[in-house]
Amino acid sequence: MQLYPTYLLVTLISVAAVAWYSSNALSRFYLSHMETDLMARALFFEPQTVRLLNPLNGEAIDKLCKEVGRHTMTRISVIMPSGKVVGDSNEDPAKMDNHVDRPEIMAASAGKVTSSIRFSRTLEQKMMYVAVPIMNDRKVVTIIRTAVSVTALDKAVADIRTKIAMGVLVIALIAALVSLLVARRITRPIEQLKKWSESIARGDFNYNPPEANSEEIESLSASMNQMGKDLKGRIDFITRQRNQMEAILASMVEGVVALDSDQRVLSMNQAAGKMLRCDPQSATGKTIQEVVRNTSFHDFVLAALQSESPVEEEFVMAGRQERYFKVRGMILRDAQAQRMGALVVLNDMTQVAKLENMRKDFVANVSHEIKTPITAIKGFVETLLDGALDDKENAIRFLEIISRHTDRLKAIVEDLLELSRIEQAGGQELSLEKASVKEALETAIQLCETKAVTSNITIEMDCAEDLTATFEPTMLEQAIANLLDNAIKYSEEHGCVRIRAKARDQEVVIMVEDDGSGIDQDHLPRLFERFYRVDKARSRSLGGTGLGLAIVKHIMAAHGGHVSVESQIGKGSVFTLHLNP
Ligand code: ADP
């Protein structure tokens, strides 16, 4: 509606200008008309005056002035070039002052016909004077001055001005009304277009374009409609792309962090949040120093922001558990290909590093375990070759030692083979079946019977006839046998080993309990690692390889279950197998 006041103002100014100009022109027209009239009256009066000039008959002139003045309602004065008034229609010339200083008289004395409007001191009102010089032989003989009151004229002009002002007022009112209507007609669709563009800006594209009442508005509305459609298309496209991007980032195993040039987080995916131990949502907008407390990572981010080419680095993050990361960083560019930050991709290598370490440990352990019996065998074989063969008694003793070490080697190799067999089986589907637990326990006990009898150890079993679980019989029997074997090995002579099985909380548990030496708490977390032994010498002397419990752990993992241990030094241990029912 800002158009309306402008409209109104323009209309009012033009109407006022026309009114002012016309009233002025009117007044000018009146005055000039009056001037010509006065001049004509003076000229009309001239012949009668001239006749009374030579010789000068002042009285007759004054009389004539008074008579003609009365008839023509005009003030007539006859004035000598010297300024002396000879006759006057309204006053006694003898009482009138010298008129030489009056402007019209001054001009007439110089031979010019002029008019002037001024206040008459004689008649005490505003008058228009016209002075006509009467010439004789190029000399001004006398001056005839005619005058009328302008007050009446002023009043008439004022009247006309009032009428014009009234007219202007009426015209202004009509103009105001008309311009209001016109402005409304123009501004309403513009207001609607404005609302429409605001709704587009808010992302609401459903608003309908306004009804156009002019060609301009119609074409503006059409182009805005087109613009709205294009915009919606683009926004939809961008939204689709963003959703795709978010889905990709969310499903990525790698952590992705986008940073601006001030090292503030622009975005971060879930994986990165997990790796850097922070909430991706609240991290956005913060500097990387606030989000991650790791100076090597900060240095890396700085390097990625400054380098032209991608940078790569590995770093360790301290914490409850050390974690290894491989990070790649590259510059992020905006739509104008200007640097706007950097993109950092994190790969958690902790598991890989762990596996690598385990592999290295395993190779070292295997080599070490095998080296001892091989060195011993080689030593004794060489001794025999060096002549000990002839000493029959010693030779037999040496050969027995060689045989023991060979058994040990055999045991290690067999256990390793067993382990790798289970590991491989773990990757594939085991042929699991619902089977009787009691039968498995009995078979395992049979496997260890000889050893138990030799050590004078009794084995007690407690298991319900109908107890079943899901397992692969040979494998489970092997696991139970390993636990029984250990229980027997680490029990005192005449000891007792109890084996119990029952269903408990959605699982079937098999517990192997002994009253033997027990295990210190410190060793429990590592007990199931390959080649881990609490007392190496004791284990070796008992024929242990350090692989028994590792085999149990793997067998249980292949069954989707696990093994746990509770133990107290000097009191004994309980190993529990947890199986699916
Ligand atoms: P090993 O062949 O040496 O017995 P295992 O893997 O079977 O190897 O056992 C690892 C270690 O756990 C053993 O060396 C022993 O120190 C300890 N251990 C296992 N079972 C028992 C048990 N029932 N009582 C005490 N110590 C045990």
Coordinates of C-alpha atoms and ligand atoms in Angstrom, one line a residue:
M1 CA 0.0 0.0 0.0
Q2 CA 3.0 2.3 -0.2
L3 CA 1.9 3.2 -3.7
Y4 CA -1.2 5.0 -2.5
P5 CA 0.3 8.0 -0.6
T6 CA 2.6 8.7 -3.6
Y7 CA -0.4 8.6 -6.0
L8 CA -2.4 10.9 -3.8
L9 CA 0.5 13.3 -3.3
V10 CA 1.1 13.5 -7.0
T11 CA -2.6 14.1 -7.7
L12 CA -2.9 16.8 -5.0
I13 CA 0.2 18.6 -6.1
S14 CA -0.9 18.8 -9.7
V15 CA -4.5 19.9 -8.8
A16 CA -3.1 22.5 -6.4
A17 CA -0.7 23.7 -9.1
V18 CA -3.4 24.1 -11.7
A19 CA -5.7 25.9 -9.2
W20 CA -2.9 28.3 -8.2
Y21 CA -1.9 28.9 -11.8
S22 CA -5.5 29.5 -13.0
S23 CA -6.5 31.8 -10.1
N24 CA -3.3 33.9 -10.7
A25 CA -4.0 34.0 -14.5
L26 CA -7.5 35.1 -13.8
S27 CA -6.4 37.9 -11.5
R28 CA -3.8 38.9 -14.1
F29 CA -6.5 38.9 -16.8
Y30 CA -8.8 41.1 -14.7
L31 CA -6.0 43.6 -13.9
S32 CA -4.9 43.9 -17.5
H33 CA -8.5 44.2 -18.6
M34 CA -9.0 47.0 -16.0
E35 CA -5.9 48.7 -17.2
T36 CA -7.0 48.8 -20.8
D37 CA -10.4 50.0 -19.7
L38 CA -8.9 52.8 -17.6
M39 CA -6.7 53.8 -20.5
A40 CA -9.7 53.9 -22.8
R41 CA -11.6 56.1 -20.3
A42 CA -8.6 58.5 -20.1
L43 CA -8.4 58.7 -23.9
F44 CA -12.1 59.3 -24.1
F45 CA -11.8 62.1 -21.6
E46 CA -8.8 63.7 -23.5
P47 CA -10.5 65.9 -26.2
Q48 CA -12.7 67.6 -23.6
T49 CA -9.8 68.3 -21.4
V50 CA -7.5 69.6 -24.2
R51 CA -10.2 72.2 -25.1
L52 CA -10.0 73.7 -21.6
L53 CA -6.2 73.8 -21.5
N54 CA -5.5 76.8 -23.6
P55 CA -6.0 79.0 -21.8
L56 CA -6.0 76.8 -18.6
N57 CA -9.4 76.8 -17.0
G58 CA -8.8 74.9 -13.8
E59 CA -12.3 75.3 -12.5
A60 CA -13.9 74.0 -15.6
I61 CA -11.5 71.1 -15.7
D62 CA -12.3 70.2 -12.1
K63 CA -15.9 70.5 -12.8
L64 CA -15.6 68.3 -15.8
C65 CA -13.7 65.7 -13.8
K66 CA -16.3 65.6 -11.1
E67 CA -19.2 65.2 -13.6
V68 CA -17.6 62.6 -15.8
G69 CA -16.2 60.8 -12.8
R70 CA -19.6 60.5 -11.3
H71 CA -21.1 59.1 -14.5
T72 CA -18.3 56.7 -15.2
M73 CA -17.7 55.6 -11.5
T74 CA -14.1 56.4 -12.2
R75 CA -11.8 58.7 -10.3
I76 CA -10.4 61.1 -12.9
S77 CA -7.6 63.6 -12.1
V78 CA -5.9 66.1 -14.4
I79 CA -2.4 66.8 -13.3
M80 CA 0.2 69.1 -14.7
P81 CA 3.7 67.8 -15.5
S82 CA 4.8 69.7 -12.5
G83 CA 2.7 67.5 -10.3
K84 CA 0.1 70.1 -9.5
V85 CA -3.4 68.7 -9.5
V86 CA -5.7 70.8 -11.7
G87 CA -8.9 68.8 -11.4
D88 CA -10.1 65.8 -9.5
S89 CA -13.4 63.9 -9.5
N90 CA -13.4 63.1 -5.8
E91 CA -11.5 65.9 -4.1
D92 CA -10.8 69.6 -4.1
P93 CA -7.6 70.0 -6.1
A94 CA -6.5 72.9 -4.0
K95 CA -6.3 70.6 -1.0
M96 CA -4.4 67.8 -2.7
D97 CA -0.6 67.5 -2.5
N98 CA 1.8 67.7 -5.3
H99 CA 1.7 64.4 -7.3
V100 CA 5.1 64.6 -8.9
D101 CA 6.4 61.7 -6.8
R102 CA 3.7 59.2 -7.9
P103 CA 5.2 56.5 -10.0
E104 CA 2.6 56.7 -12.8
I105 CA 3.0 60.5 -12.9
M106 CA 6.7 60.2 -13.1
A107 CA 6.4 57.8 -16.1
A108 CA 3.7 59.9 -17.8
S109 CA 5.9 63.0 -17.4
A110 CA 8.5 61.1 -19.5
G111 CA 5.8 60.5 -22.1
K112 CA 5.0 56.9 -21.2
V113 CA 1.6 55.4 -20.4
T114 CA 1.8 53.3 -17.2
S115 CA -0.3 51.9 -14.5
S116 CA 0.3 51.3 -10.9
I117 CA -1.6 49.7 -8.0
R118 CA -1.1 51.3 -4.7
F119 CA -2.9 52.6 -1.7
S120 CA -4.4 56.1 -2.2
R121 CA -3.8 58.4 0.7
T122 CA -6.6 60.7 -0.6
L123 CA -9.3 58.0 -0.8
E124 CA -7.7 55.6 1.7
Q125 CA -8.1 52.5 -0.3
K126 CA -6.1 50.3 -2.8
M127 CA -6.4 51.7 -6.3
M128 CA -5.3 51.1 -9.8
Y129 CA -4.0 54.1 -11.6
V130 CA -3.4 54.7 -15.3
A131 CA -1.8 57.9 -16.3
V132 CA -1.9 59.0 -19.9
P133 CA 0.3 62.0 -21.0
I134 CA -1.2 64.5 -23.4
M135 CA 1.4 65.6 -25.9
N136 CA 1.7 68.8 -27.8
D137 CA 4.7 69.3 -30.0
R138 CA 6.4 66.3 -28.4
K139 CA 6.0 67.9 -25.0
V140 CA 3.8 66.6 -22.2
V141 CA 1.2 69.3 -21.7
T142 CA -0.9 67.7 -19.1
I143 CA -1.6 64.2 -17.6
I144 CA -5.0 62.5 -17.4
R145 CA -5.1 59.9 -14.7
T146 CA -7.9 57.5 -14.3
A147 CA -8.3 55.2 -11.3
V148 CA -10.7 52.6 -9.9
S149 CA -10.7 50.8 -6.6
V150 CA -9.1 47.4 -6.7
T151 CA -10.7 46.2 -3.5
A152 CA -13.7 45.1 -5.3
L153 CA -11.5 43.3 -7.8
D154 CA -9.6 41.7 -5.0
K155 CA -12.8 40.5 -3.5
A156 CA -14.0 39.1 -6.8
V157 CA -10.6 37.3 -7.2
A158 CA -10.8 36.0 -3.6
D159 CA -14.3 34.7 -4.3
I160 CA -13.1 32.9 -7.4
R161 CA -10.1 31.5 -5.4
T162 CA -12.4 30.2 -2.8
K163 CA -14.5 28.5 -5.4
I164 CA -11.4 27.0 -7.0
A165 CA -10.2 25.8 -3.6
M166 CA -13.6 24.1 -3.0
G167 CA -13.3 22.5 -6.5
V168 CA -9.8 21.4 -5.7
L169 CA -11.0 19.8 -2.5
V170 CA -13.7 17.9 -4.3
I171 CA -11.3 16.9 -7.0
A172 CA -8.7 15.8 -4.3
L173 CA -11.4 13.7 -2.6
I174 CA -12.4 12.1 -5.8
A175 CA -8.7 11.6 -6.7
A176 CA -8.0 10.1 -3.3
L177 CA -10.9 7.6 -3.7
V178 CA -9.9 6.7 -7.3
S179 CA -6.3 6.4 -6.5
L180 CA -7.1 4.2 -3.5
L181 CA -9.1 1.9 -5.8
V182 CA -6.4 1.9 -8.4
A183 CA -3.7 1.3 -5.8
R184 CA -5.7 -1.5 -4.3
R185 CA -6.1 -3.1 -7.7
I186 CA -2.3 -2.9 -8.3
T187 CA -1.1 -3.7 -4.9
R188 CA -3.4 -6.6 -4.0
P189 CA -1.9 -9.1 -6.5
I190 CA 1.6 -7.7 -5.5
E191 CA 0.8 -8.4 -1.9
Q192 CA -0.4 -11.9 -2.8
L193 CA 2.8 -12.4 -4.9
K194 CA 4.8 -11.3 -1.9
K195 CA 3.0 -13.8 0.4
W196 CA 3.5 -16.5 -2.2
S197 CA 7.3 -15.8 -2.5
E198 CA 7.5 -15.9 1.3
S199 CA 5.9 -19.3 1.4
I200 CA 8.3 -20.5 -1.3
A201 CA 11.1 -19.2 0.8
R202 CA 9.7 -21.2 3.7
G203 CA 9.8 -24.3 1.5
D204 CA 6.0 -24.5 1.1
F205 CA 5.4 -24.9 -2.6
N206 CA 1.7 -25.6 -2.4
Y207 CA 0.6 -22.0 -2.2
N208 CA -1.4 -21.0 -5.4
P209 CA -0.3 -18.1 -7.5
P210 CA -2.6 -15.0 -7.2
E211 CA -5.2 -14.1 -9.8
A212 CA -3.6 -11.6 -12.1
N213 CA -5.5 -8.5 -13.2
S214 CA -2.9 -7.1 -15.5
E215 CA -0.5 -8.4 -18.1
E216 CA 2.5 -7.4 -16.1
I217 CA 1.3 -9.2 -12.9
E218 CA 0.3 -12.2 -15.0
S219 CA 3.8 -12.5 -16.5
L220 CA 5.5 -11.9 -13.1
S221 CA 3.2 -14.5 -11.5
A222 CA 4.0 -17.0 -14.3
S223 CA 7.8 -16.5 -14.0
M224 CA 7.5 -16.8 -10.2
N225 CA 5.5 -20.0 -10.6
Q226 CA 8.2 -21.4 -12.9
M227 CA 10.9 -20.3 -10.5
G228 CA 9.0 -22.0 -7.7
K229 CA 8.8 -25.2 -9.7
D230 CA 12.5 -25.1 -10.6
L231 CA 13.4 -24.4 -7.0
K232 CA 11.3 -27.3 -5.8
G233 CA 12.9 -29.6 -8.3
R234 CA 16.4 -28.5 -7.2
I235 CA 15.6 -28.8 -3.6
D236 CA 14.1 -32.2 -4.1
F237 CA 17.3 -33.2 -6.0
I238 CA 19.6 -31.9 -3.3
T239 CA 17.5 -33.5 -0.6
R240 CA 17.6 -36.8 -2.4
Q241 CA 21.4 -36.5 -2.8
R242 CA 21.8 -35.5 0.8
N243 CA 19.7 -38.5 2.0
Q244 CA 21.8 -40.8 -0.2
M245 CA 24.9 -39.3 1.2
E246 CA 23.7 -39.6 4.7
A247 CA 22.7 -43.2 4.2
I248 CA 26.2 -44.0 2.7
L249 CA 28.0 -42.2 5.5
A250 CA 25.8 -43.9 8.2
S251 CA 26.4 -47.3 6.8
M252 CA 30.1 -46.9 6.4
V253 CA 32.5 -48.8 8.6
E254 CA 35.1 -46.0 8.2
G255 CA 34.7 -42.9 10.3
V256 CA 34.2 -39.7 8.2
V257 CA 34.7 -36.2 9.6
A258 CA 34.3 -33.0 7.5
L259 CA 36.0 -29.9 9.0
D260 CA 36.0 -26.3 7.9
S261 CA 39.2 -24.2 7.6
D262 CA 38.9 -23.2 11.3
Q263 CA 39.0 -26.9 12.3
R264 CA 35.4 -26.9 13.2
V265 CA 33.4 -30.0 12.7
L266 CA 31.0 -29.6 9.8
S267 CA 29.7 -33.2 9.9
M268 CA 30.6 -36.5 11.4
N269 CA 29.2 -40.0 10.8
Q270 CA 28.2 -42.5 13.5
A271 CA 31.3 -44.6 12.9
A272 CA 33.6 -41.6 13.5
G273 CA 31.7 -40.8 16.6
K274 CA 32.2 -44.3 17.9
M275 CA 35.9 -44.2 17.1
L276 CA 36.6 -40.8 18.5
R277 CA 34.3 -41.5 21.5
C278 CA 32.0 -38.5 21.0
D279 CA 28.4 -37.7 19.9
P280 CA 28.4 -36.7 16.2
Q281 CA 25.4 -34.4 16.8
S282 CA 26.8 -32.4 19.6
A283 CA 30.3 -32.4 18.0
T284 CA 29.0 -30.4 15.0
G285 CA 30.1 -26.8 15.2
K286 CA 32.8 -27.4 17.8
T287 CA 36.5 -27.3 17.0
I288 CA 38.3 -30.7 16.7
Q289 CA 40.4 -29.7 19.8
E290 CA 37.2 -29.6 21.9
V291 CA 35.9 -32.9 20.5
V292 CA 39.0 -35.1 20.5
R293 CA 41.8 -34.9 23.0
N294 CA 44.6 -36.3 21.0
T295 CA 47.5 -34.0 19.8
S296 CA 48.7 -36.3 17.1
F297 CA 45.2 -36.2 15.6
H298 CA 45.1 -32.4 15.9
D299 CA 48.4 -32.2 14.1
F300 CA 47.1 -34.5 11.4
V301 CA 44.0 -32.4 10.9
L302 CA 46.2 -29.3 10.5
A303 CA 48.4 -31.1 8.0
A304 CA 45.4 -32.2 6.0
L305 CA 44.1 -28.6 5.9
Q306 CA 47.4 -27.2 4.7
S307 CA 48.5 -29.9 2.3
E308 CA 47.5 -29.8 -1.4
S309 CA 47.6 -33.6 -1.8
P310 CA 46.0 -36.3 0.4
V311 CA 47.8 -37.1 3.6
E312 CA 47.9 -40.4 5.4
E313 CA 49.1 -41.4 8.9
E314 CA 48.7 -44.0 11.6
F315 CA 48.2 -43.0 15.2
V316 CA 47.5 -44.6 18.5
M317 CA 44.8 -43.4 20.8
A318 CA 45.3 -44.0 24.5
G319 CA 42.5 -45.0 26.8
R320 CA 41.3 -48.0 28.7
Q321 CA 42.2 -49.9 25.6
E322 CA 44.8 -48.7 23.2
R323 CA 43.3 -48.2 19.7
Y324 CA 45.1 -48.0 16.4
F325 CA 43.9 -45.8 13.6
K326 CA 44.9 -45.3 10.0
V327 CA 43.7 -41.8 8.9
R328 CA 43.5 -40.2 5.4
G329 CA 42.9 -36.6 5.0
M330 CA 42.2 -34.5 1.9
I331 CA 41.1 -31.0 1.1
L332 CA 37.4 -30.2 0.8
R333 CA 36.4 -27.6 -1.8
D334 CA 33.2 -25.6 -2.1
A335 CA 31.1 -24.9 -5.2
Q336 CA 33.6 -22.3 -6.5
A337 CA 36.5 -24.8 -6.0
Q338 CA 37.8 -22.8 -3.1
R339 CA 39.3 -24.5 -0.1
M340 CA 36.7 -24.8 2.6
G341 CA 38.2 -27.3 4.9
A342 CA 39.3 -31.0 5.0
L343 CA 37.8 -34.4 5.0
V344 CA 39.2 -37.0 7.3
V345 CA 38.6 -40.7 6.9
L346 CA 39.4 -43.0 9.9
N347 CA 40.0 -46.7 9.8
D348 CA 40.0 -48.5 13.1
M349 CA 43.0 -50.9 12.8
T350 CA 42.8 -52.1 16.4
Q351 CA 41.4 -55.5 15.6
V352 CA 43.8 -55.9 12.7
A353 CA 46.7 -54.9 14.9
K354 CA 45.5 -57.3 17.6
L355 CA 45.3 -60.2 15.2
E356 CA 48.7 -59.4 13.7
N357 CA 50.1 -59.3 17.3
M358 CA 48.4 -62.6 18.1
R359 CA 49.8 -64.1 14.9
K360 CA 53.3 -63.0 15.8
D361 CA 52.9 -64.3 19.3
F362 CA 51.6 -67.5 18.1
V363 CA 54.5 -68.1 15.7
A364 CA 57.0 -67.2 18.4
N365 CA 55.2 -69.5 20.9
V366 CA 55.0 -72.4 18.5
S367 CA 58.6 -72.0 17.5
H368 CA 59.6 -71.8 21.2
E369 CA 57.5 -74.9 22.2
I370 CA 58.8 -77.0 19.3
K371 CA 62.4 -75.8 19.7
T372 CA 62.8 -77.3 23.2
P373 CA 61.9 -81.0 22.4
I374 CA 63.8 -80.7 19.0
T375 CA 66.9 -79.4 20.7
A376 CA 66.7 -82.2 23.3
I377 CA 66.1 -84.9 20.7
K378 CA 69.0 -83.6 18.5
G379 CA 71.3 -83.5 21.6
F380 CA 70.6 -87.0 22.6
V381 CA 70.8 -88.4 19.1
E382 CA 74.2 -86.7 18.7
T383 CA 75.4 -88.1 22.0
L384 CA 74.3 -91.6 20.9
L385 CA 76.1 -91.2 17.6
D386 CA 79.2 -89.9 19.4
G387 CA 79.5 -93.3 21.0
A388 CA 76.9 -93.5 23.7
L389 CA 75.3 -96.2 21.6
D390 CA 77.8 -98.7 22.9
D391 CA 76.9 -98.0 26.5
K392 CA 73.7 -100.0 26.4
E393 CA 72.2 -98.8 29.7
N394 CA 72.7 -95.1 29.0
A395 CA 71.6 -95.6 25.4
I396 CA 68.3 -97.0 26.5
R397 CA 67.8 -94.1 28.9
F398 CA 68.7 -91.6 26.2
L399 CA 66.3 -93.3 23.7
E400 CA 63.5 -93.1 26.3
I401 CA 64.2 -89.4 26.7
I402 CA 64.1 -89.0 23.0
S403 CA 60.8 -91.0 22.9
R404 CA 59.3 -88.7 25.6
H405 CA 60.3 -85.6 23.7
T406 CA 58.9 -87.1 20.5
D407 CA 55.7 -87.7 22.3
R408 CA 55.7 -84.1 23.4
L409 CA 56.3 -82.9 19.8
K410 CA 53.5 -85.3 18.7
A411 CA 51.2 -83.9 21.4
I412 CA 51.9 -80.3 20.4
V413 CA 51.5 -81.0 16.7
E414 CA 48.3 -82.9 17.3
D415 CA 46.9 -80.1 19.5
L416 CA 47.8 -77.5 16.9
L417 CA 46.2 -79.5 14.2
E418 CA 43.1 -79.9 16.4
L419 CA 43.0 -76.2 17.0
S420 CA 43.3 -75.3 13.3
R421 CA 40.6 -77.9 12.5
I422 CA 38.2 -76.3 15.0
E423 CA 39.1 -72.8 13.8
Q424 CA 38.3 -73.8 10.3
A425 CA 35.1 -75.5 11.4
G426 CA 34.2 -72.3 13.2
G427 CA 34.1 -70.5 9.9
Q428 CA 31.7 -73.1 8.5
E429 CA 28.5 -74.5 9.7
L430 CA 28.9 -77.2 12.4
S431 CA 26.6 -80.2 12.1
L432 CA 24.9 -79.3 15.4
E433 CA 22.3 -81.7 16.7
K434 CA 20.2 -82.1 19.8
A435 CA 21.9 -84.9 21.7
S436 CA 22.0 -86.4 25.2
V437 CA 24.4 -84.6 27.5
K438 CA 24.9 -87.6 29.7
E439 CA 26.2 -89.7 26.8
A440 CA 28.8 -87.0 26.0
L441 CA 29.9 -86.9 29.6
E442 CA 30.3 -90.6 29.8
T443 CA 32.4 -90.8 26.6
A444 CA 34.6 -88.0 27.9
I445 CA 35.1 -89.7 31.3
Q446 CA 36.0 -92.9 29.4
L447 CA 38.7 -91.0 27.5
C448 CA 40.3 -89.9 30.8
E449 CA 39.7 -93.0 32.8
T450 CA 43.2 -94.5 32.5
K451 CA 44.8 -91.2 33.7
A452 CA 42.4 -90.9 36.6
V453 CA 43.0 -94.4 37.7
T454 CA 46.8 -93.9 37.5
S455 CA 46.5 -90.8 39.7
N456 CA 44.0 -92.5 42.0
I457 CA 41.4 -89.9 41.3
T458 CA 37.7 -90.5 41.4
I459 CA 35.4 -88.9 38.9
E460 CA 31.8 -88.2 40.1
M461 CA 29.1 -87.4 37.6
D462 CA 25.7 -85.8 38.2
C463 CA 23.5 -85.4 35.1
A464 CA 19.8 -85.9 34.4
E465 CA 19.1 -88.8 32.0
D466 CA 16.9 -86.7 29.7
L467 CA 19.1 -83.6 29.6
T468 CA 19.7 -82.6 26.0
A469 CA 21.6 -79.7 24.4
T470 CA 22.6 -78.6 20.9
F471 CA 26.1 -79.7 20.1
E472 CA 28.4 -81.7 17.9
P473 CA 29.2 -84.8 20.0
T474 CA 32.9 -85.5 19.1
M475 CA 33.8 -81.9 19.6
L476 CA 32.0 -81.4 22.9
E477 CA 33.4 -84.7 24.2
Q478 CA 36.9 -83.4 23.3
A479 CA 36.2 -80.1 25.3
I480 CA 34.9 -82.0 28.3
A481 CA 37.9 -84.4 28.1
N482 CA 40.3 -81.5 28.1
L483 CA 38.7 -80.0 31.2
L484 CA 38.7 -83.4 32.9
D485 CA 42.3 -84.0 31.9
N486 CA 43.3 -80.7 33.5
A487 CA 41.3 -81.3 36.6
I488 CA 43.0 -84.7 37.0
K489 CA 46.4 -83.2 36.2
Y490 CA 46.2 -80.4 38.7
S491 CA 44.6 -82.4 41.5
E492 CA 46.4 -84.1 44.4
E493 CA 46.5 -87.9 44.4
H494 CA 43.4 -89.5 45.8
G495 CA 41.5 -86.4 44.9
C496 CA 38.0 -86.1 43.5
V497 CA 36.8 -84.5 40.3
R498 CA 33.1 -83.7 40.0
I499 CA 31.3 -83.3 36.7
R500 CA 27.8 -81.9 36.7
A501 CA 25.4 -80.8 34.0
K502 CA 22.0 -79.1 34.2
A503 CA 19.7 -76.7 32.4
R504 CA 19.9 -73.1 33.7
D505 CA 18.5 -69.8 32.5
Q506 CA 18.0 -70.6 28.8
E507 CA 21.2 -72.6 28.6
V508 CA 22.8 -75.9 29.5
V509 CA 25.8 -75.8 31.7
I510 CA 28.5 -78.5 32.2
M511 CA 30.7 -77.8 35.3
V512 CA 34.0 -79.6 35.9
E513 CA 35.1 -79.1 39.5
D514 CA 38.3 -80.1 41.2
D515 CA 39.9 -79.6 44.7
G516 CA 43.3 -79.1 43.2
S517 CA 45.9 -76.4 43.3
G518 CA 43.6 -73.6 42.0
I519 CA 44.6 -70.7 39.9
D520 CA 45.6 -67.2 40.9
Q521 CA 43.0 -64.5 39.8
D522 CA 45.7 -62.6 37.8
H523 CA 46.0 -65.5 35.4
L524 CA 42.3 -66.0 34.8
P525 CA 41.8 -63.5 32.0
R526 CA 44.6 -65.0 29.9
L527 CA 44.0 -68.6 30.7
F528 CA 42.4 -69.5 27.5
E529 CA 45.1 -68.1 25.3
R530 CA 47.3 -70.5 23.3
F531 CA 50.3 -71.7 25.1
Y532 CA 49.4 -69.8 28.2
R533 CA 50.4 -71.7 31.3
V534 CA 50.5 -70.7 34.9
D535 CA 53.5 -72.8 35.8
K536 CA 55.4 -73.8 32.6
A537 CA 57.6 -76.4 34.2
R538 CA 54.8 -78.1 36.0
S539 CA 52.6 -78.2 33.0
R540 CA 55.4 -79.5 30.8
S541 CA 56.3 -82.2 33.4
L542 CA 52.6 -83.2 33.3
G543 CA 52.7 -83.5 29.6
G544 CA 50.7 -80.3 29.0
T545 CA 51.0 -78.3 25.8
G546 CA 49.3 -75.1 26.9
L547 CA 46.8 -75.6 24.1
G548 CA 44.1 -77.6 26.0
L549 CA 42.0 -74.6 27.2
A550 CA 42.5 -72.7 23.9
I551 CA 40.9 -75.8 22.2
V552 CA 38.0 -75.7 24.7
K553 CA 37.4 -72.0 24.0
H554 CA 37.4 -72.5 20.3
I555 CA 35.0 -75.5 20.5
M556 CA 32.6 -73.5 22.6
A557 CA 32.8 -70.5 20.2
A558 CA 32.0 -72.8 17.3
H559 CA 28.9 -74.0 19.3
G560 CA 27.7 -70.4 19.8
G561 CA 28.5 -70.8 23.5
H562 CA 31.4 -70.0 25.8
V563 CA 33.5 -71.3 28.7
S564 CA 34.1 -69.6 32.1
V565 CA 36.2 -70.3 35.1
E566 CA 36.1 -69.6 38.8
S567 CA 39.1 -70.6 40.9
Q568 CA 40.7 -70.1 44.3
I569 CA 44.3 -70.8 45.1
G570 CA 44.6 -74.0 47.1
K571 CA 40.9 -74.7 47.0
G572 CA 40.3 -75.8 43.5
S573 CA 38.7 -74.7 40.2
V574 CA 35.4 -74.8 38.4
F575 CA 35.4 -74.7 34.6
T576 CA 31.9 -74.2 33.2
L577 CA 30.8 -74.9 29.6
H578 CA 27.8 -72.8 28.5
L579 CA 25.7 -74.4 25.7
N580 CA 22.5 -73.6 23.9
P581 CA 19.7 -76.0 25.0
Ligands
ADP1 P1 48.2 -77.4 29.8 O1 48.4 -78.3 28.6 O2 49.4 -76.8 30.3 O3 47.3 -78.0 30.8 P2 45.9 -75.8 29.2 O4 45.6 -74.9 28.2 O5 45.0 -77.0 29.4 O6 47.4 -76.2 29.1 O7 45.9 -75.0 30.6 C1 46.6 -73.8 30.7 C2 47.0 -73.6 32.1 O8 45.9 -73.4 33.0 C3 47.7 -74.7 32.7 O9 49.1 -74.7 32.4 C4 47.5 -74.6 34.2 O10 48.5 -73.8 34.7 C5 46.2 -73.9 34.3 N1 45.1 -74.9 34.6 C6 44.2 -75.4 33.7 N2 43.3 -76.2 34.4 C7 43.6 -76.1 35.7 C8 43.0 -76.7 36.8 N3 42.0 -77.5 36.8 N4 43.6 -76.4 38.0 C9 44.7 -75.6 38.1 N5 45.3 -75.0 37.0 C10 44.7 -75.3 35.8

